[in-house]
Amino acid sequence: MISFPSDKTMWKIASAGFGLICGVAIIALMNQLNYLFYPVPEGRPEDLAMTYFANPLLLAGKLISIAAGCFFAGAISRLLHPGIEMVYAITIAIVLMILGFADLFTAEYPVWYWVVSLLVYVPASIAGFLFIERIHYQQTEKT
């Protein structure tokens, strides 16, 4: 017999899913703004690679967009369901990291960007989760 998850578990999954959707949207929006500030020429992949190597501010903007998207993904999931565990925030970060591999394989990035970008996802999501948890704890402590 098939057993369905409880309502509480379904709401946890829904809040994690909405946090994930918001994280992807924030990363995409901030990347588009980054490309408006630092345009990338269209053409051969070799030209694109040289643009990435020559403009570290473009890569720094991409790292900031990853960190902000993961932070808000963890924060929104915790904000929507106060009973959600940190495992959900880590899962969100891992899913975002898997999606980030699609970006890493599309162009030739420097090695330092590969390393730093892969190290940003989980801590940023945990930081967002803990930020909302701290706010929630302070509010319950006052009452």
CSV table of N, CA and C in Angstrom, one decimal:
chain,number,residue,atom,x,y,z
A,1,MET,N,0.8,-1.2,0.0
A,1,MET,CA,0.0,0.0,0.0
A,1,MET,C,0.9,1.2,0.0
A,2,ILE,N,0.5,2.2,-0.8
A,2,ILE,CA,1.3,3.5,-0.9
A,2,ILE,C,0.9,4.4,0.3
A,3,SER,N,1.9,4.9,1.0
A,3,SER,CA,1.7,5.8,2.0
A,3,SER,C,2.2,7.2,1.6
A,4,PHE,N,1.3,8.2,1.7
A,4,PHE,CA,1.6,9.5,1.3
A,4,PHE,C,2.3,10.3,2.5
A,5,PRO,N,3.1,11.2,2.1
A,5,PRO,CA,3.7,12.0,3.2
A,5,PRO,C,2.7,12.8,3.9
A,6,SER,N,3.0,13.2,5.2
A,6,SER,CA,2.1,14.0,6.0
A,6,SER,C,2.0,15.4,5.4
A,7,ASP,N,1.0,16.1,5.9
A,7,ASP,CA,0.8,17.5,5.4
A,7,ASP,C,2.0,18.4,5.8
A,8,LYS,N,2.5,18.1,7.0
A,8,LYS,CA,3.7,18.9,7.5
A,8,LYS,C,4.9,18.7,6.5
A,9,THR,N,5.1,17.4,6.1
A,9,THR,CA,6.2,17.1,5.2
A,9,THR,C,6.0,17.7,3.9
A,10,MET,N,4.8,17.7,3.4
A,10,MET,CA,4.5,18.3,2.1
A,10,MET,C,4.7,19.8,2.1
A,11,TRP,N,4.4,20.5,3.2
A,11,TRP,CA,4.6,21.9,3.3
A,11,TRP,C,6.1,22.2,3.4
A,12,LYS,N,6.9,21.4,4.0
A,12,LYS,CA,8.3,21.5,4.0
A,12,LYS,C,8.9,21.4,2.6
A,13,ILE,N,8.4,20.4,1.9
A,13,ILE,CA,8.9,20.3,0.5
A,13,ILE,C,8.5,21.4,-0.3
A,14,ALA,N,7.3,21.9,-0.1
A,14,ALA,CA,6.8,23.1,-0.9
A,14,ALA,C,7.6,24.3,-0.6
A,15,SER,N,7.9,24.5,0.7
A,15,SER,CA,8.7,25.7,1.0
A,15,SER,C,10.1,25.6,0.5
A,16,ALA,N,10.7,24.4,0.5
A,16,ALA,CA,12.0,24.2,-0.1
A,16,ALA,C,12.0,24.4,-1.6
A,17,GLY,N,10.9,24.0,-2.2
A,17,GLY,CA,10.8,24.1,-3.7
A,17,GLY,C,10.6,25.6,-4.1
A,18,PHE,N,9.8,26.3,-3.3
A,18,PHE,CA,9.7,27.8,-3.6
A,18,PHE,C,11.0,28.5,-3.3
A,19,GLY,N,11.7,28.1,-2.3
A,19,GLY,CA,13.0,28.7,-2.0
A,19,GLY,C,14.0,28.5,-3.2
A,20,LEU,N,13.9,27.3,-3.7
A,20,LEU,CA,14.8,26.9,-4.9
A,20,LEU,C,14.4,27.7,-6.1
A,21,ILE,N,13.1,27.9,-6.4
A,21,ILE,CA,12.7,28.7,-7.5
A,21,ILE,C,13.1,30.1,-7.4
A,22,CYS,N,13.0,30.7,-6.2
A,22,CYS,CA,13.4,32.0,-5.9
A,22,CYS,C,14.9,32.2,-6.1
A,23,GLY,N,15.7,31.2,-5.6
A,23,GLY,CA,17.1,31.2,-5.7
A,23,GLY,C,17.6,31.2,-7.2
A,24,VAL,N,16.9,30.4,-8.0
A,24,VAL,CA,17.3,30.4,-9.4
A,24,VAL,C,16.9,31.7,-10.1
A,25,ALA,N,15.8,32.3,-9.7
A,25,ALA,CA,15.4,33.5,-10.3
A,25,ALA,C,16.3,34.7,-9.9
A,26,ILE,N,16.8,34.7,-8.7
A,26,ILE,CA,17.7,35.7,-8.2
A,26,ILE,C,19.0,35.6,-8.9
A,27,ILE,N,19.5,34.4,-9.0
A,27,ILE,CA,20.8,34.1,-9.7
A,27,ILE,C,20.7,34.6,-11.2
A,28,ALA,N,19.6,34.2,-11.8
A,28,ALA,CA,19.5,34.6,-13.2
A,28,ALA,C,19.3,36.1,-13.4
A,29,LEU,N,18.6,36.8,-12.5
A,29,LEU,CA,18.4,38.2,-12.6
A,29,LEU,C,19.7,38.9,-12.4
A,30,MET,N,20.4,38.5,-11.4
A,30,MET,CA,21.7,39.2,-11.1
A,30,MET,C,22.8,38.9,-12.1
A,31,ASN,N,22.7,37.7,-12.7
A,31,ASN,CA,23.7,37.5,-13.8
A,31,ASN,C,23.4,38.4,-15.0
A,32,GLN,N,22.1,38.6,-15.3
A,32,GLN,CA,21.7,39.5,-16.4
A,32,GLN,C,22.2,40.9,-16.1
A,33,LEU,N,22.0,41.4,-14.9
A,33,LEU,CA,22.5,42.7,-14.5
A,33,LEU,C,24.0,42.8,-14.6
A,34,ASN,N,24.7,41.7,-14.3
A,34,ASN,CA,26.1,41.6,-14.4
A,34,ASN,C,26.6,41.7,-15.8
A,35,TYR,N,25.9,41.1,-16.7
A,35,TYR,CA,26.3,41.2,-18.1
A,35,TYR,C,25.9,42.5,-18.7
A,36,LEU,N,25.0,43.2,-18.1
A,36,LEU,CA,24.7,44.6,-18.6
A,36,LEU,C,25.9,45.5,-18.2
A,37,PHE,N,26.4,45.3,-17.0
A,37,PHE,CA,27.5,46.2,-16.6
A,37,PHE,C,28.8,45.8,-17.3
A,38,TYR,N,29.0,44.5,-17.5
A,38,TYR,CA,30.3,44.0,-18.1
A,38,TYR,C,29.9,43.1,-19.4
A,39,PRO,N,29.6,43.8,-20.5
A,39,PRO,CA,29.1,43.0,-21.7
A,39,PRO,C,30.2,42.0,-22.2
A,40,VAL,N,29.7,40.9,-22.6
A,40,VAL,CA,30.6,39.9,-23.2
A,40,VAL,C,30.4,39.9,-24.7
A,41,PRO,N,31.4,39.9,-25.5
A,41,PRO,CA,31.3,39.9,-26.9
A,41,PRO,C,30.8,38.6,-27.4
A,42,GLU,N,30.0,38.6,-28.4
A,42,GLU,CA,29.5,37.3,-29.0
A,42,GLU,C,30.6,37.0,-30.1
A,43,GLY,N,30.7,35.7,-30.2
A,43,GLY,CA,31.7,35.2,-31.2
A,43,GLY,C,32.2,33.9,-30.9
A,44,ARG,N,33.5,33.7,-31.2
A,44,ARG,CA,34.1,32.3,-30.9
A,44,ARG,C,34.2,32.1,-29.4
A,45,PRO,N,34.2,30.8,-29.0
A,45,PRO,CA,34.4,30.5,-27.6
A,45,PRO,C,35.8,31.0,-27.1
A,46,GLU,N,36.8,31.1,-27.9
A,46,GLU,CA,38.1,31.5,-27.5
A,46,GLU,C,38.0,33.0,-27.1
A,47,ASP,N,37.2,33.8,-27.8
A,47,ASP,CA,37.1,35.2,-27.4
A,47,ASP,C,36.3,35.3,-26.1
A,48,LEU,N,35.4,34.5,-25.8
A,48,LEU,CA,34.6,34.5,-24.6
A,48,LEU,C,35.5,34.1,-23.4
A,49,ALA,N,36.4,33.1,-23.6
A,49,ALA,CA,37.3,32.7,-22.6
A,49,ALA,C,38.3,33.8,-22.2
A,50,MET,N,38.7,34.6,-23.3
A,50,MET,CA,39.6,35.7,-23.0
A,50,MET,C,38.9,36.8,-22.2
A,51,THR,N,37.6,37.0,-22.5
A,51,THR,CA,36.9,38.0,-21.7
A,51,THR,C,36.8,37.6,-20.3
A,52,TYR,N,36.6,36.3,-20.0
A,52,TYR,CA,36.5,35.9,-18.6
A,52,TYR,C,37.8,36.0,-17.9
A,53,PHE,N,38.9,35.7,-18.6
A,53,PHE,CA,40.2,35.8,-18.0
A,53,PHE,C,40.7,37.2,-17.8
A,54,ALA,N,40.2,38.1,-18.7
A,54,ALA,CA,40.7,39.5,-18.7
A,54,ALA,C,39.8,40.4,-17.7
A,55,ASN,N,38.6,39.9,-17.3
A,55,ASN,CA,37.7,40.7,-16.5
A,55,ASN,C,37.3,40.0,-15.3
A,56,PRO,N,38.1,40.1,-14.2
A,56,PRO,CA,37.8,39.4,-13.0
A,56,PRO,C,36.5,40.0,-12.3
A,57,LEU,N,36.2,41.3,-12.6
A,57,LEU,CA,35.0,41.8,-12.0
A,57,LEU,C,33.7,41.2,-12.5
A,58,LEU,N,33.7,40.7,-13.8
A,58,LEU,CA,32.6,39.9,-14.3
A,58,LEU,C,32.4,38.6,-13.5
A,59,LEU,N,33.5,38.0,-13.3
A,59,LEU,CA,33.5,36.7,-12.5
A,59,LEU,C,33.1,37.0,-11.0
A,60,ALA,N,33.6,38.1,-10.5
A,60,ALA,CA,33.2,38.4,-9.1
A,60,ALA,C,31.7,38.7,-9.0
A,61,GLY,N,31.1,39.3,-10.0
A,61,GLY,CA,29.7,39.6,-10.1
A,61,GLY,C,28.9,38.3,-10.2
A,62,LYS,N,29.5,37.3,-10.9
A,62,LYS,CA,28.8,36.0,-11.0
A,62,LYS,C,28.8,35.3,-9.7
A,63,LEU,N,30.0,35.4,-8.9
A,63,LEU,CA,30.0,34.8,-7.6
A,63,LEU,C,29.1,35.5,-6.6
A,64,ILE,N,28.9,36.8,-6.7
A,64,ILE,CA,28.0,37.5,-5.8
A,64,ILE,C,26.6,37.1,-6.2
A,65,SER,N,26.3,36.9,-7.4
A,65,SER,CA,24.9,36.4,-7.8
A,65,SER,C,24.6,35.0,-7.2
A,66,ILE,N,25.6,34.1,-7.3
A,66,ILE,CA,25.5,32.8,-6.7
A,66,ILE,C,25.3,32.9,-5.2
A,67,ALA,N,26.1,33.7,-4.6
A,67,ALA,CA,26.0,33.8,-3.1
A,67,ALA,C,24.6,34.4,-2.7
A,68,ALA,N,24.2,35.4,-3.4
A,68,ALA,CA,22.9,36.0,-3.1
A,68,ALA,C,21.7,35.1,-3.3
A,69,GLY,N,21.8,34.4,-4.5
A,69,GLY,CA,20.7,33.4,-4.8
A,69,GLY,C,20.6,32.3,-3.8
A,70,CYS,N,21.7,31.8,-3.4
A,70,CYS,CA,21.7,30.7,-2.4
A,70,CYS,C,21.3,31.2,-1.0
A,71,PHE,N,21.7,32.4,-0.7
A,71,PHE,CA,21.4,32.9,0.6
A,71,PHE,C,19.8,33.1,0.7
A,72,PHE,N,19.3,33.7,-0.3
A,72,PHE,CA,17.8,33.9,-0.3
A,72,PHE,C,17.0,32.6,-0.5
A,73,ALA,N,17.6,31.7,-1.2
A,73,ALA,CA,16.9,30.4,-1.3
A,73,ALA,C,16.8,29.7,0.1
A,74,GLY,N,17.9,29.7,0.9
A,74,GLY,CA,17.8,29.1,2.2
A,74,GLY,C,17.0,29.9,3.1
A,75,ALA,N,17.0,31.3,3.0
A,75,ALA,CA,16.2,32.2,3.9
A,75,ALA,C,14.7,32.0,3.6
A,76,ILE,N,14.4,32.0,2.3
A,76,ILE,CA,13.0,31.9,2.0
A,76,ILE,C,12.4,30.6,2.4
A,77,SER,N,13.1,29.5,2.2
A,77,SER,CA,12.6,28.2,2.6
A,77,SER,C,12.4,28.2,4.1
A,78,ARG,N,13.3,28.8,4.9
A,78,ARG,CA,13.1,28.8,6.4
A,78,ARG,C,12.0,29.8,6.8
A,79,LEU,N,11.9,30.9,6.0
A,79,LEU,CA,10.9,31.9,6.4
A,79,LEU,C,9.4,31.3,6.1
A,80,LEU,N,9.3,30.5,5.1
A,80,LEU,CA,7.9,30.0,4.8
A,80,LEU,C,7.5,28.9,5.7
A,81,HIS,N,8.4,28.1,6.2
A,81,HIS,CA,8.1,27.0,7.1
A,81,HIS,C,9.1,27.0,8.2
A,82,PRO,N,8.7,27.5,9.4
A,82,PRO,CA,9.6,27.6,10.5
A,82,PRO,C,10.1,26.2,11.0
A,83,GLY,N,9.4,25.2,10.7
A,83,GLY,CA,9.8,23.9,11.2
A,83,GLY,C,10.8,23.1,10.2
A,84,ILE,N,11.2,23.8,9.2
A,84,ILE,CA,12.1,23.1,8.2
A,84,ILE,C,13.5,22.9,8.8
A,85,GLU,N,14.1,21.8,8.5
A,85,GLU,CA,15.4,21.5,9.0
A,85,GLU,C,16.5,22.0,8.0
A,86,MET,N,17.7,22.1,8.5
A,86,MET,CA,18.9,22.6,7.7
A,86,MET,C,19.2,21.6,6.6
A,87,VAL,N,18.8,20.4,6.7
A,87,VAL,CA,19.0,19.4,5.6
A,87,VAL,C,18.3,19.9,4.3
A,88,TYR,N,17.2,20.6,4.4
A,88,TYR,CA,16.5,21.1,3.2
A,88,TYR,C,17.3,22.3,2.6
A,89,ALA,N,17.9,23.1,3.5
A,89,ALA,CA,18.8,24.2,2.9
A,89,ALA,C,20.0,23.7,2.2
A,90,ILE,N,20.6,22.6,2.8
A,90,ILE,CA,21.8,22.0,2.1
A,90,ILE,C,21.3,21.3,0.8
A,91,THR,N,20.2,20.7,0.8
A,91,THR,CA,19.7,20.1,-0.4
A,91,THR,C,19.4,21.1,-1.5
A,92,ILE,N,18.8,22.3,-1.1
A,92,ILE,CA,18.6,23.4,-2.1
A,92,ILE,C,20.0,23.8,-2.7
A,93,ALA,N,21.0,23.9,-1.8
A,93,ALA,CA,22.3,24.4,-2.3
A,93,ALA,C,22.9,23.4,-3.2
A,94,ILE,N,22.7,22.1,-3.0
A,94,ILE,CA,23.3,21.1,-3.8
A,94,ILE,C,22.5,21.1,-5.2
A,95,VAL,N,21.2,21.3,-5.2
A,95,VAL,CA,20.5,21.4,-6.4
A,95,VAL,C,21.0,22.6,-7.2
A,96,LEU,N,21.1,23.7,-6.6
A,96,LEU,CA,21.6,24.9,-7.2
A,96,LEU,C,23.1,24.7,-7.8
A,97,MET,N,23.9,23.9,-7.0
A,97,MET,CA,25.2,23.6,-7.5
A,97,MET,C,25.2,22.8,-8.8
A,98,ILE,N,24.3,21.8,-8.8
A,98,ILE,CA,24.1,21.0,-10.0
A,98,ILE,C,23.7,21.8,-11.2
A,99,LEU,N,22.8,22.8,-11.0
A,99,LEU,CA,22.4,23.7,-12.0
A,99,LEU,C,23.6,24.6,-12.4
A,100,GLY,N,24.4,24.9,-11.4
A,100,GLY,CA,25.6,25.8,-11.7
A,100,GLY,C,26.6,25.1,-12.6
A,101,PHE,N,26.7,23.7,-12.6
A,101,PHE,CA,27.6,23.0,-13.4
A,101,PHE,C,27.3,23.3,-14.9
A,102,ALA,N,26.0,23.5,-15.2
A,102,ALA,CA,25.6,23.8,-16.6
A,102,ALA,C,26.3,25.1,-17.1
A,103,ASP,N,26.4,26.1,-16.2
A,103,ASP,CA,27.1,27.3,-16.5
A,103,ASP,C,28.6,27.1,-16.6
A,104,LEU,N,29.1,26.3,-15.7
A,104,LEU,CA,30.6,26.1,-15.7
A,104,LEU,C,31.1,25.3,-17.0
A,105,PHE,N,30.2,24.5,-17.5
A,105,PHE,CA,30.6,23.7,-18.7
A,105,PHE,C,30.4,24.4,-20.0
A,106,THR,N,29.6,25.6,-20.0
A,106,THR,CA,29.3,26.3,-21.2
A,106,THR,C,30.5,27.2,-21.7
A,107,ALA,N,31.3,27.6,-20.8
A,107,ALA,CA,32.4,28.4,-21.2
A,107,ALA,C,33.7,28.0,-20.4
A,108,GLU,N,34.8,28.6,-20.9
A,108,GLU,CA,36.1,28.2,-20.3
A,108,GLU,C,36.4,29.3,-19.2
A,109,TYR,N,36.2,28.8,-18.0
A,109,TYR,CA,36.4,29.7,-16.8
A,109,TYR,C,37.8,29.4,-16.2
A,110,PRO,N,38.4,30.4,-15.5
A,110,PRO,CA,39.7,30.1,-14.8
A,110,PRO,C,39.5,29.1,-13.7
A,111,VAL,N,40.5,28.4,-13.3
A,111,VAL,CA,40.4,27.4,-12.3
A,111,VAL,C,40.0,28.0,-11.0
A,112,TRP,N,40.4,29.2,-10.6
A,112,TRP,CA,40.1,29.7,-9.4
A,112,TRP,C,38.6,30.0,-9.3
A,113,TYR,N,38.0,30.3,-10.4
A,113,TYR,CA,36.5,30.5,-10.4
A,113,TYR,C,35.8,29.2,-10.2
A,114,TRP,N,36.2,28.1,-10.8
A,114,TRP,CA,35.6,26.8,-10.6
A,114,TRP,C,35.6,26.5,-9.1
A,115,VAL,N,36.8,26.6,-8.5
A,115,VAL,CA,36.9,26.3,-7.1
A,115,VAL,C,36.1,27.1,-6.2
A,116,VAL,N,36.2,28.4,-6.3
A,116,VAL,CA,35.4,29.4,-5.5
A,116,VAL,C,33.9,29.2,-5.7
A,117,SER,N,33.5,29.1,-6.9
A,117,SER,CA,32.1,29.0,-7.2
A,117,SER,C,31.5,27.8,-6.6
A,118,LEU,N,32.2,26.7,-6.6
A,118,LEU,CA,31.6,25.4,-6.0
A,118,LEU,C,31.7,25.5,-4.5
A,119,LEU,N,32.5,26.3,-3.9
A,119,LEU,CA,32.6,26.4,-2.5
A,119,LEU,C,31.6,27.4,-1.9
A,120,VAL,N,30.9,28.2,-2.7
A,120,VAL,CA,30.0,29.2,-2.3
A,120,VAL,C,28.6,28.7,-2.0
A,121,TYR,N,28.1,27.7,-2.7
A,121,TYR,CA,26.7,27.3,-2.7
A,121,TYR,C,26.2,26.9,-1.3
A,122,VAL,N,26.8,26.0,-0.7
A,122,VAL,CA,26.3,25.4,0.6
A,122,VAL,C,26.5,26.4,1.7
A,123,PRO,N,27.6,27.1,1.9
A,123,PRO,CA,27.7,28.1,3.0
A,123,PRO,C,26.7,29.2,2.9
A,124,ALA,N,26.5,29.7,1.7
A,124,ALA,CA,25.5,30.8,1.5
A,124,ALA,C,24.1,30.4,1.8
A,125,SER,N,23.7,29.2,1.4
A,125,SER,CA,22.4,28.7,1.8
A,125,SER,C,22.2,28.5,3.3
A,126,ILE,N,23.2,27.9,3.9
A,126,ILE,CA,23.2,27.7,5.3
A,126,ILE,C,23.1,29.1,6.1
A,127,ALA,N,23.9,30.1,5.6
A,127,ALA,CA,23.8,31.4,6.2
A,127,ALA,C,22.5,32.0,6.1
A,128,GLY,N,21.8,31.9,5.0
A,128,GLY,CA,20.4,32.4,4.8
A,128,GLY,C,19.5,31.7,5.8
A,129,PHE,N,19.6,30.4,5.9
A,129,PHE,CA,18.8,29.6,6.8
A,129,PHE,C,19.0,30.0,8.2
A,130,LEU,N,20.2,30.2,8.6
A,130,LEU,CA,20.5,30.6,10.0
A,130,LEU,C,20.2,32.0,10.3
A,131,PHE,N,20.2,32.9,9.3
A,131,PHE,CA,19.8,34.3,9.4
A,131,PHE,C,18.3,34.4,9.8
A,132,ILE,N,17.5,33.6,9.1
A,132,ILE,CA,16.0,33.6,9.4
A,132,ILE,C,15.8,32.9,10.8
A,133,GLU,N,16.5,31.9,11.0
A,133,GLU,CA,16.4,31.1,12.3
A,133,GLU,C,16.7,32.1,13.5
A,134,ARG,N,17.8,32.8,13.3
A,134,ARG,CA,18.1,33.8,14.4
A,134,ARG,C,17.1,34.8,14.6
A,135,ILE,N,16.5,35.4,13.5
A,135,ILE,CA,15.4,36.3,13.6
A,135,ILE,C,14.2,35.7,14.3
A,136,HIS,N,13.9,34.5,13.9
A,136,HIS,CA,12.8,33.8,14.5
A,136,HIS,C,13.0,33.5,16.0
A,137,TYR,N,14.2,33.2,16.3
A,137,TYR,CA,14.6,32.9,17.7
A,137,TYR,C,14.5,34.2,18.6
A,138,GLN,N,14.9,35.3,18.0
A,138,GLN,CA,14.9,36.5,18.8
A,138,GLN,C,13.4,37.0,19.0
A,139,GLN,N,12.6,36.8,18.0
A,139,GLN,CA,11.2,37.1,18.1
A,139,GLN,C,10.5,36.3,19.2
A,140,THR,N,10.8,35.0,19.2
A,140,THR,CA,10.1,34.1,20.2
A,140,THR,C,10.7,34.3,21.6
A,141,GLU,N,11.9,34.8,21.7
A,141,GLU,CA,12.5,35.1,23.0
A,141,GLU,C,11.9,36.3,23.6
A,142,LYS,N,11.5,37.3,22.8
A,142,LYS,CA,10.8,38.5,23.3
A,142,LYS,C,9.5,38.3,23.9
A,143,THR,N,8.8,37.3,23.3
A,143,THR,CA,7.4,37.0,23.8
A,143,THR,C,7.3,36.0,24.9
